[in-house]
Short mmCIF file of C-alpha atoms in Angstrom, two decimals:
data_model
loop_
_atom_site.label_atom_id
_atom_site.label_comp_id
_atom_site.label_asym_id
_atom_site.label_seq_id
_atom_site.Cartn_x
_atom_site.Cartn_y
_atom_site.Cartn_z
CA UNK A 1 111.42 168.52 75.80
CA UNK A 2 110.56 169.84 72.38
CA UNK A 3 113.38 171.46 71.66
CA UNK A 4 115.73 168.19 72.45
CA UNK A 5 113.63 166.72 69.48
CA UNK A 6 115.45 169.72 67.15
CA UNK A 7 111.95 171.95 67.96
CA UNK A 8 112.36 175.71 68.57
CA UNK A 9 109.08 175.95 70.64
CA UNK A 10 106.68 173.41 71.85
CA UNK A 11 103.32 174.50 72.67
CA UNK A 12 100.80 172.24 74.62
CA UNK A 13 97.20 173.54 75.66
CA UNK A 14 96.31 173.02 79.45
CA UNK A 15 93.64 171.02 80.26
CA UNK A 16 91.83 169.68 83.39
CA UNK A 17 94.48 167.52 84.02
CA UNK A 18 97.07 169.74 84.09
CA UNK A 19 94.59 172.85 85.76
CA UNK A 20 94.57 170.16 88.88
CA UNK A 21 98.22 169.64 89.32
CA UNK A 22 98.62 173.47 89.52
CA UNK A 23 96.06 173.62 92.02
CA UNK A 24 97.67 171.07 94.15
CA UNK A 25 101.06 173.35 94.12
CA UNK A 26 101.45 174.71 97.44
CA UNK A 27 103.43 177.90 96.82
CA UNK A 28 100.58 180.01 96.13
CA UNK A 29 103.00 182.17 93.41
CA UNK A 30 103.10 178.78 91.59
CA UNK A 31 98.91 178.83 91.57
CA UNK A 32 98.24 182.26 91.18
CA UNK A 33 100.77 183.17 88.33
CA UNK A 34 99.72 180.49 85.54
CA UNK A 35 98.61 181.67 82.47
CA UNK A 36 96.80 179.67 79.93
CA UNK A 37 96.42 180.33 76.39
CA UNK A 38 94.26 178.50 73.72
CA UNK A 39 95.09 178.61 70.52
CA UNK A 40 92.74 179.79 67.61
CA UNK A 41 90.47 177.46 66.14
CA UNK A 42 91.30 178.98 62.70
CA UNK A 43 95.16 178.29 63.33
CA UNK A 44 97.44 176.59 61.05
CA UNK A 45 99.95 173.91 61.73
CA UNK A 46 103.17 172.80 60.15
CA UNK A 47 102.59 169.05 62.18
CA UNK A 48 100.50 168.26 65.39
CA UNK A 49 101.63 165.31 67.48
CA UNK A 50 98.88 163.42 69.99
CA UNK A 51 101.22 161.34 72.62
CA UNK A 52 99.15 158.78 74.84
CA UNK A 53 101.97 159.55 77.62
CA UNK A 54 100.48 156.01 78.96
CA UNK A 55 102.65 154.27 76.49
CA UNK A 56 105.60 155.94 76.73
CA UNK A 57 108.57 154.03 78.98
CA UNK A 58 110.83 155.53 81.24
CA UNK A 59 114.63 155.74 79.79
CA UNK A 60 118.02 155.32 81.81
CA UNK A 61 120.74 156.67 80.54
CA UNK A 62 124.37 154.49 80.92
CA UNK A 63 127.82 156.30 81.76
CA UNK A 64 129.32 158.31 80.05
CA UNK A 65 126.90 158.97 77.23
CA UNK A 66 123.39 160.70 77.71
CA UNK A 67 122.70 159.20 74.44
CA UNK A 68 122.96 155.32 75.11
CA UNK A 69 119.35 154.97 76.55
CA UNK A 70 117.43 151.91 77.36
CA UNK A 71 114.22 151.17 79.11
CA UNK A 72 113.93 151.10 82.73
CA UNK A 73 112.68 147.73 82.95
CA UNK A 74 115.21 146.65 80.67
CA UNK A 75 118.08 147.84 83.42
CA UNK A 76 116.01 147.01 86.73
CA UNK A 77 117.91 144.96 89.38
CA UNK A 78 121.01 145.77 87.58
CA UNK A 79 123.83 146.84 90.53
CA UNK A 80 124.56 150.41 89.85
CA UNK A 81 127.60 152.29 91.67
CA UNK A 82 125.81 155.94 91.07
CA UNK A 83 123.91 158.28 89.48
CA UNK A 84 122.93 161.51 88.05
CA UNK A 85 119.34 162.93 88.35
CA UNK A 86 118.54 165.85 86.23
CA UNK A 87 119.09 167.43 82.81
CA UNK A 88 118.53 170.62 81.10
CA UNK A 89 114.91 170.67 81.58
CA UNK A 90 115.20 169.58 85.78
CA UNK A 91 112.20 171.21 87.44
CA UNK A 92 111.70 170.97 91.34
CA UNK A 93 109.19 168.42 90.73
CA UNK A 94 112.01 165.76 89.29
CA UNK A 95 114.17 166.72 92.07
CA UNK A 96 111.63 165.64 94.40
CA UNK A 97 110.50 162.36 92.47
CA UNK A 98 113.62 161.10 92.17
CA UNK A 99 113.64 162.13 96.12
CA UNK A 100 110.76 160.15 96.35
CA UNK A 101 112.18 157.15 95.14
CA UNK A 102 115.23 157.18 97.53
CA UNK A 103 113.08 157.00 100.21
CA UNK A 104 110.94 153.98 99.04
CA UNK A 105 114.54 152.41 98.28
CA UNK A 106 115.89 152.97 101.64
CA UNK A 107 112.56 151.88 103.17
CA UNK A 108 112.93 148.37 101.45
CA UNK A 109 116.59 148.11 102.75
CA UNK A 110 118.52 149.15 99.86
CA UNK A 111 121.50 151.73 100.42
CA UNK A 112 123.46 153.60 98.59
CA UNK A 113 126.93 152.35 97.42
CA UNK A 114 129.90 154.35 98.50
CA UNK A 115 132.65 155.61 96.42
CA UNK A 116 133.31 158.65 93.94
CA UNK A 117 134.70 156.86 90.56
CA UNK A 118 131.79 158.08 88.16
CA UNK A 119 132.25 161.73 89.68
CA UNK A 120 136.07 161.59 89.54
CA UNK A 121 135.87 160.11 85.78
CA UNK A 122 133.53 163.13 84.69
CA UNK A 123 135.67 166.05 86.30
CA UNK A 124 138.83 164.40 84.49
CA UNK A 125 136.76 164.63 81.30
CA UNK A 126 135.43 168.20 81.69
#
């Protein structure tokens, strides 16, 4: 997501953390390919950020505009008539969060509305 901040490269070192989710990937191309890279301990920064990910809140995004963002909490309960998972940065791991989430949502009773508006409004836009 660095370069939606206006970044041309963002860099993170793996750690343990990030060496276990890799080893819990089941496609063993996904485990065997990874490459990690330290940088060296003479090297020279423009700015280093530390985020304690624990703090940061989850962002929905209102129609039409990507840009008009407010916390989840902020928006839960709220009756939504659809919805658009993904972005630029999508990985297979989103897809199947989000897929994730369904499923606990149709579990508890909820279902999905039906009706094509949002999708309709978008293709007359594009």
């Amino acid at each position: 997501m660095a370069t939606e901040f206006g970044d041309i490269d963002g860099v993170f070192e793996g750690d343990e953390v990030t060496a276990a989710f890799i080893a819990k990937r089941k496609n063993p191309a996904h485990k065997n390919s990874v490459l990690y890279f330290r940088a060296d301990p003479d090297a020279v920064y423009a700015e280093t950020h530390i985020i304690d990910l624990s703090k940061v809140d989850s962002l929905v995004a209102s129609y039409p505009s990507p840009d008009d963002v407010a916390p989840a909490k902020n928006v839960e309960g709220k009756k939504s008539d659809g919805v658009f998972i993904g972005a630029c940065t999508t990985a297979e791991e989103d897809l199947i969060l989000a897929a994730l989430v369904l499923e606990q949502g149709l579990k508890k009773g909820y279902r999905p509305s039906i009706g094509d508006q949002l999708l309709r409004n978008y293709i007359d836009l594009a």
